[in-house]
Amino acid sequence: DQQVKQNSPSLSVQEGRISILNCDYTNSMFDYFLWYKKYPAEGPTFLISISSIKDKNEDGRFTVFLNKSAKHLSLHIVPSQPGDSAVYFCAASETGTYKYIFGTGTRLKVLA
Amino acid sequence: DTEVTQTPKHLVMGMTNKKSLKCEQHMGHRAMYWYKQKAKKPPELMFVYSYEKLSINESVPSRFSPECPNSSLLNLHLHALQPEDSALYLCASSQEGWGMETQYFGPGTRLLVL
């Protein structure tokens, strides 16, 4: 049972435009969500997080939106840059469980 | 400093070998994690240590043996592995592991079992 899903395996965006990556979850007990960027054969790099008491968090070009009623979160990257090309994972955790559940990833390609 | 280091970067071992992976962090984090990641798949949790005690073992085969000698170090001892164990092994750490924390990952060890 995949508790965290990223339904788009890949996404291509022109440089300078907005990239929107989506993530859905099923467990209503998740209360903290994170986005990671990953290059091949490297560890995930933390980008941005959001707790369930917020609906938006912004850090530079990256903004994460959380819609708890829809159990949906999204990552917006504006403007997109070629260096943003990577695989993006969302992850969710539930306080007290020690576990972080990762989505299947979305490969973002930013075209110059 | 949000650095988690892992050694070695690459490891090739035979099915009868014994080897160890090492992970280190100096952020004062008290929770440390081992993940396994296969190509085009998300990281899969293997073990969690909190305050140097094993908190979670995700039904990992006994040929993988974790060890947490102190709050900064995490080892993964490997013995009699199978070719299907070839993967990227990731170490991560977070403040305490209890909740609403960011996990920081190391660069991983790329393991090939022949």
mmCIF file of N, CA, C and O in Angstrom, chain A residues 2-63:
data_model
loop_
_atom_site.group_PDB
_atom_site.id
_atom_site.type_symbol
_atom_site.label_atom_id
_atom_site.label_comp_id
_atom_site.label_asym_id
_atom_site.label_seq_id
_atom_site.Cartn_x
_atom_site.Cartn_y
_atom_site.Cartn_z
ATOM 1 N N GLN A 2 0.816 2.026 -1.076
ATOM 2 C CA GLN A 2 1.664 3.197 -1.222
ATOM 3 C C GLN A 2 0.981 4.376 -0.529
ATOM 4 O O GLN A 2 -0.003 4.917 -1.046
ATOM 5 N N GLN A 3 1.484 4.765 0.626
ATOM 6 C CA GLN A 3 0.836 5.829 1.394
ATOM 7 C C GLN A 3 1.143 7.219 0.845
ATOM 8 O O GLN A 3 0.425 8.172 1.149
ATOM 9 N N VAL A 4 2.247 7.333 0.105
ATOM 10 C CA VAL A 4 2.627 8.617 -0.480
ATOM 11 C C VAL A 4 2.860 8.379 -1.966
ATOM 12 O O VAL A 4 3.642 7.507 -2.337
ATOM 13 N N LYS A 5 2.157 9.146 -2.786
ATOM 14 C CA LYS A 5 2.225 8.903 -4.234
ATOM 15 C C LYS A 5 2.593 10.163 -4.986
ATOM 16 O O LYS A 5 2.100 11.246 -4.691
ATOM 17 N N GLN A 6 3.444 9.989 -5.975
ATOM 18 C CA GLN A 6 3.721 11.059 -6.920
ATOM 19 C C GLN A 6 3.324 10.504 -8.280
ATOM 20 O O GLN A 6 4.012 9.657 -8.840
ATOM 21 N N ASN A 7 2.204 10.940 -8.783
ATOM 22 C CA ASN A 7 1.606 10.298 -9.950
ATOM 23 C C ASN A 7 2.267 10.655 -11.268
ATOM 24 O O ASN A 7 2.048 9.974 -12.274
ATOM 25 N N SER A 8 3.073 11.712 -11.280
ATOM 26 C CA SER A 8 3.776 12.069 -12.507
ATOM 27 C C SER A 8 5.211 11.599 -12.420
ATOM 28 O O SER A 8 6.002 12.171 -11.677
ATOM 29 N N PRO A 9 5.604 10.572 -13.170
ATOM 30 C CA PRO A 9 6.989 10.103 -13.090
ATOM 31 C C PRO A 9 7.978 11.104 -13.679
ATOM 32 O O PRO A 9 9.143 11.107 -13.296
ATOM 33 N N SER A 10 7.500 11.955 -14.600
ATOM 34 C CA SER A 10 8.421 12.913 -15.206
ATOM 35 C C SER A 10 7.688 14.189 -15.583
ATOM 36 O O SER A 10 6.473 14.204 -15.772
ATOM 37 N N LEU A 11 8.485 15.260 -15.707
ATOM 38 C CA LEU A 11 7.942 16.580 -16.019
ATOM 39 C C LEU A 11 9.027 17.371 -16.746
ATOM 40 O O LEU A 11 10.171 17.382 -16.299
ATOM 41 N N SER A 12 8.654 17.998 -17.858
ATOM 42 C CA SER A 12 9.596 18.872 -18.575
ATOM 43 C C SER A 12 9.058 20.292 -18.574
ATOM 44 O O SER A 12 7.867 20.516 -18.840
ATOM 45 N N VAL A 13 9.954 21.256 -18.303
ATOM 46 C CA VAL A 13 9.552 22.656 -18.182
ATOM 47 C C VAL A 13 10.619 23.510 -18.849
ATOM 48 O O VAL A 13 11.820 23.196 -18.773
ATOM 49 N N GLN A 14 10.207 24.587 -19.472
ATOM 50 C CA GLN A 14 11.171 25.520 -20.049
ATOM 51 C C GLN A 14 11.830 26.352 -18.949
ATOM 52 O O GLN A 14 11.180 26.725 -17.953
ATOM 53 N N GLU A 15 13.083 26.656 -19.166
ATOM 54 C CA GLU A 15 13.816 27.521 -18.234
ATOM 55 C C GLU A 15 13.066 28.840 -18.041
ATOM 56 O O GLU A 15 12.559 29.435 -19.003
ATOM 57 N N GLY A 16 12.984 29.278 -16.784
ATOM 58 C CA GLY A 16 12.314 30.533 -16.476
ATOM 59 C C GLY A 16 10.841 30.379 -16.150
ATOM 60 O O GLY A 16 10.234 31.284 -15.552
ATOM 61 N N ARG A 17 10.252 29.234 -16.517
ATOM 62 C CA ARG A 17 8.833 29.021 -16.230
ATOM 63 C C ARG A 17 8.667 28.361 -14.858
ATOM 64 O O ARG A 17 9.646 28.026 -14.180
ATOM 65 N N ILE A 18 7.428 28.151 -14.461
ATOM 66 C CA ILE A 18 7.148 27.523 -13.174
ATOM 67 C C ILE A 18 7.118 25.998 -13.313
ATOM 68 O O ILE A 18 6.592 25.456 -14.291
ATOM 69 N N SER A 19 7.732 25.315 -12.354
ATOM 70 C CA SER A 19 7.613 23.853 -12.247
ATOM 71 C C SER A 19 6.690 23.562 -11.083
ATOM 72 O O SER A 19 6.866 24.132 -9.993
ATOM 73 N N ILE A 20 5.724 22.683 -11.303
ATOM 74 C CA ILE A 20 4.810 22.277 -10.227
ATOM 75 C C ILE A 20 4.863 20.767 -10.101
ATOM 76 O O ILE A 20 4.532 20.040 -11.039
ATOM 77 N N LEU A 21 5.321 20.324 -8.931
ATOM 78 C CA LEU A 21 5.400 18.892 -8.661
ATOM 79 C C LEU A 21 4.364 18.552 -7.599
ATOM 80 O O LEU A 21 4.221 19.267 -6.603
ATOM 81 N N ASN A 22 3.656 17.461 -7.807
ATOM 82 C CA ASN A 22 2.536 17.104 -6.955
ATOM 83 C C ASN A 22 2.779 15.827 -6.164
ATOM 84 O O ASN A 22 3.530 14.941 -6.601
ATOM 85 N N CYS A 23 2.104 15.745 -5.033
ATOM 86 C CA CYS A 23 2.260 14.598 -4.144
ATOM 87 C C CYS A 23 0.935 14.386 -3.415
ATOM 88 O O CYS A 23 0.342 15.357 -2.923
ATOM 89 N N ASP A 24 0.472 13.161 -3.354
ATOM 90 C CA ASP A 24 -0.754 12.826 -2.633
ATOM 91 C C ASP A 24 -0.448 11.802 -1.556
ATOM 92 O O ASP A 24 0.426 10.966 -1.724
ATOM 93 N N TYR A 25 -1.177 11.875 -0.469
ATOM 94 C CA TYR A 25 -0.970 10.921 0.609
ATOM 95 C C TYR A 25 -2.304 10.416 1.114
ATOM 96 O O TYR A 25 -3.351 11.025 0.872
ATOM 97 N N THR A 26 -2.267 9.271 1.782
ATOM 98 C CA THR A 26 -3.519 8.663 2.241
ATOM 99 C C THR A 26 -3.674 8.678 3.755
ATOM 100 O O THR A 26 -4.790 8.604 4.260
ATOM 101 N N ASN A 27 -2.572 8.773 4.481
ATOM 102 C CA ASN A 27 -2.607 8.667 5.936
ATOM 103 C C ASN A 27 -2.861 10.042 6.557
ATOM 104 O O ASN A 27 -2.007 10.922 6.525
ATOM 105 N N SER A 28 -4.019 10.220 7.165
ATOM 106 C CA SER A 28 -4.370 11.527 7.738
ATOM 107 C C SER A 28 -3.571 11.834 8.999
ATOM 108 O O SER A 28 -3.631 12.951 9.512
ATOM 109 N N MET A 29 -2.809 10.865 9.484
ATOM 110 C CA MET A 29 -1.983 11.095 10.680
ATOM 111 C C MET A 29 -0.631 11.737 10.333
ATOM 112 O O MET A 29 0.085 12.166 11.222
ATOM 113 N N PHE A 30 -0.281 11.785 9.054
ATOM 114 C CA PHE A 30 0.958 12.463 8.683
ATOM 115 C C PHE A 30 0.855 13.930 9.092
ATOM 116 O O PHE A 30 -0.162 14.590 8.839
ATOM 117 N N ASP A 31 1.909 14.452 9.736
ATOM 118 C CA ASP A 31 1.841 15.832 10.187
ATOM 119 C C ASP A 31 3.071 16.654 9.790
ATOM 120 O O ASP A 31 3.205 17.806 10.196
ATOM 121 N N TYR A 32 3.968 16.059 9.018
ATOM 122 C CA TYR A 32 5.145 16.808 8.576
ATOM 123 C C TYR A 32 5.534 16.284 7.208
ATOM 124 O O TYR A 32 5.563 15.066 6.987
ATOM 125 N N PHE A 33 5.798 17.218 6.300
ATOM 126 C CA PHE A 33 6.045 16.844 4.909
ATOM 127 C C PHE A 33 7.316 17.532 4.420
ATOM 128 O O PHE A 33 7.588 18.689 4.781
ATOM 129 N N LEU A 34 8.065 16.822 3.612
ATOM 130 C CA LEU A 34 9.348 17.341 3.151
ATOM 131 C C LEU A 34 9.491 17.087 1.656
ATOM 132 O O LEU A 34 8.929 16.126 1.116
ATOM 133 N N TRP A 35 10.256 17.926 1.012
ATOM 134 C CA TRP A 35 10.655 17.698 -0.379
ATOM 135 C C TRP A 35 12.172 17.581 -0.440
ATOM 136 O O TRP A 35 12.901 18.361 0.178
ATOM 137 N N TYR A 36 12.620 16.589 -1.214
ATOM 138 C CA TYR A 36 14.032 16.359 -1.436
ATOM 139 C C TYR A 36 14.311 16.345 -2.926
ATOM 140 O O TYR A 36 13.477 15.940 -3.731
ATOM 141 N N LYS A 37 15.528 16.743 -3.245
ATOM 142 C CA LYS A 37 16.023 16.711 -4.622
ATOM 143 C C LYS A 37 17.132 15.678 -4.663
ATOM 144 O O LYS A 37 17.952 15.603 -3.739
ATOM 145 N N LYS A 38 17.161 14.876 -5.720
ATOM 146 C CA LYS A 38 18.166 13.827 -5.763
ATOM 147 C C LYS A 38 18.775 13.695 -7.152
ATOM 148 O O LYS A 38 18.061 13.585 -8.156
ATOM 149 N N TYR A 39 20.114 13.690 -7.175
ATOM 150 C CA TYR A 39 20.839 13.377 -8.400
ATOM 151 C C TYR A 39 21.206 11.896 -8.359
ATOM 152 O O TYR A 39 21.308 11.300 -7.286
ATOM 153 N N PRO A 40 21.434 11.273 -9.513
ATOM 154 C CA PRO A 40 21.776 9.849 -9.547
ATOM 155 C C PRO A 40 22.978 9.520 -8.674
ATOM 156 O O PRO A 40 23.944 10.291 -8.645
ATOM 157 N N ALA A 41 22.901 8.405 -7.967
ATOM 158 C CA ALA A 41 24.005 7.890 -7.148
ATOM 159 C C ALA A 41 24.438 8.881 -6.064
ATOM 160 O O ALA A 41 25.573 8.817 -5.580
ATOM 161 N N GLU A 42 23.554 9.795 -5.669
ATOM 162 C CA GLU A 42 23.847 10.697 -4.555
ATOM 163 C C GLU A 42 22.719 10.611 -3.542
ATOM 164 O O GLU A 42 21.626 10.134 -3.842
ATOM 165 N N GLY A 43 22.968 11.102 -2.333
ATOM 166 C CA GLY A 43 21.912 11.136 -1.334
ATOM 167 C C GLY A 43 20.925 12.253 -1.613
ATOM 168 O O GLY A 43 21.261 13.250 -2.250
ATOM 169 N N PRO A 44 19.683 12.113 -1.144
ATOM 170 C CA PRO A 44 18.695 13.189 -1.294
ATOM 171 C C PRO A 44 19.146 14.447 -0.552
ATOM 172 O O PRO A 44 19.678 14.367 0.549
ATOM 173 N N THR A 45 18.906 15.578 -1.169
ATOM 174 C CA THR A 45 19.213 16.876 -0.553
ATOM 175 C C THR A 45 17.915 17.527 -0.124
ATOM 176 O O THR A 45 16.996 17.678 -0.935
ATOM 177 N N PHE A 46 17.844 17.927 1.130
ATOM 178 C CA PHE A 46 16.630 18.553 1.663
ATOM 179 C C PHE A 46 16.396 19.907 0.991
ATOM 180 O O PHE A 46 17.318 20.711 0.837
ATOM 181 N N LEU A 47 15.138 20.138 0.585
ATOM 182 C CA LEU A 47 14.783 21.408 -0.049
ATOM 183 C C LEU A 47 13.933 22.279 0.879
ATOM 184 O O LEU A 47 14.268 23.415 1.177
ATOM 185 N N ILE A 48 12.803 21.758 1.284
ATOM 186 C CA ILE A 48 11.834 22.556 2.017
ATOM 187 C C ILE A 48 10.869 21.610 2.723
ATOM 188 O O ILE A 48 10.670 20.470 2.282
ATOM 189 N N SER A 49 10.298 22.088 3.822
ATOM 190 C CA SER A 49 9.351 21.263 4.564
ATOM 191 C C SER A 49 8.148 22.099 4.972
ATOM 192 O O SER A 49 8.161 23.338 4.871
ATOM 193 N N ILE A 50 7.116 21.407 5.442
ATOM 194 C CA ILE A 50 5.927 22.087 5.934
ATOM 195 C C ILE A 50 5.257 21.212 6.979
ATOM 196 O O ILE A 50 5.206 19.982 6.822
ATOM 197 N N SER A 51 4.799 21.836 8.053
ATOM 198 C CA SER A 51 4.062 21.072 9.052
ATOM 199 C C SER A 51 2.575 21.201 8.769
ATOM 200 O O SER A 51 2.139 22.105 8.050
ATOM 201 N N SER A 52 1.811 20.311 9.366
ATOM 202 C CA SER A 52 0.385 20.242 9.044
ATOM 203 C C SER A 52 -0.413 21.429 9.579
ATOM 204 O O SER A 52 -1.578 21.590 9.229
ATOM 205 N N ILE A 53 0.225 22.266 10.408
ATOM 206 C CA ILE A 53 -0.508 23.429 10.912
ATOM 207 C C ILE A 53 -0.425 24.602 9.938
ATOM 208 O O ILE A 53 -1.052 25.633 10.148
ATOM 209 N N LYS A 54 0.353 24.434 8.878
ATOM 210 C CA LYS A 54 0.488 25.500 7.878
ATOM 211 C C LYS A 54 -0.095 25.042 6.551
ATOM 212 O O LYS A 54 -0.258 23.844 6.306
ATOM 213 N N ASP A 55 -0.362 25.979 5.662
ATOM 214 C CA ASP A 55 -0.766 25.590 4.309
ATOM 215 C C ASP A 55 0.212 26.078 3.249
ATOM 216 O O ASP A 55 0.066 25.752 2.069
ATOM 217 N N LYS A 56 1.227 26.809 3.674
ATOM 218 C CA LYS A 56 2.199 27.307 2.704
ATOM 219 C C LYS A 56 3.519 27.571 3.421
ATOM 220 O O LYS A 56 3.539 28.070 4.554
ATOM 221 N N ASN A 57 4.611 27.255 2.735
ATOM 222 C CA ASN A 57 5.934 27.614 3.233
ATOM 223 C C ASN A 57 6.804 27.980 2.039
ATOM 224 O O ASN A 57 6.779 27.284 1.015
ATOM 225 N N GLU A 58 7.547 29.048 2.192
ATOM 226 C CA GLU A 58 8.302 29.578 1.053
ATOM 227 C C GLU A 58 9.766 29.723 1.429
ATOM 228 O O GLU A 58 10.092 30.155 2.536
ATOM 229 N N ASP A 59 10.649 29.373 0.491
ATOM 230 C CA ASP A 59 12.082 29.557 0.716
ATOM 231 C C ASP A 59 12.719 29.860 -0.633
ATOM 232 O O ASP A 59 12.963 28.954 -1.439
ATOM 233 N N GLY A 60 12.932 31.150 -0.883
ATOM 234 C CA GLY A 60 13.534 31.534 -2.151
ATOM 235 C C GLY A 60 12.654 31.159 -3.331
ATOM 236 O O GLY A 60 11.483 31.549 -3.385
ATOM 237 N N ARG A 61 13.185 30.395 -4.255
ATOM 238 C CA ARG A 61 12.422 30.009 -5.446
ATOM 239 C C ARG A 61 11.445 28.859 -5.183
ATOM 240 O O ARG A 61 10.668 28.503 -6.071
ATOM 241 N N PHE A 62 11.518 28.277 -4.002
ATOM 242 C CA PHE A 62 10.724 27.084 -3.686
ATOM 243 C C PHE A 62 9.581 27.427 -2.731
ATOM 244 O O PHE A 62 9.783 28.085 -1.711
ATOM 245 N N THR A 63 8.380 26.974 -3.103
ATOM 246 C CA THR A 63 7.209 27.134 -2.240
ATOM 247 C C THR A 63 6.488 25.803 -2.169
ATOM 248 O O THR A 63 6.271 25.152 -3.205
#
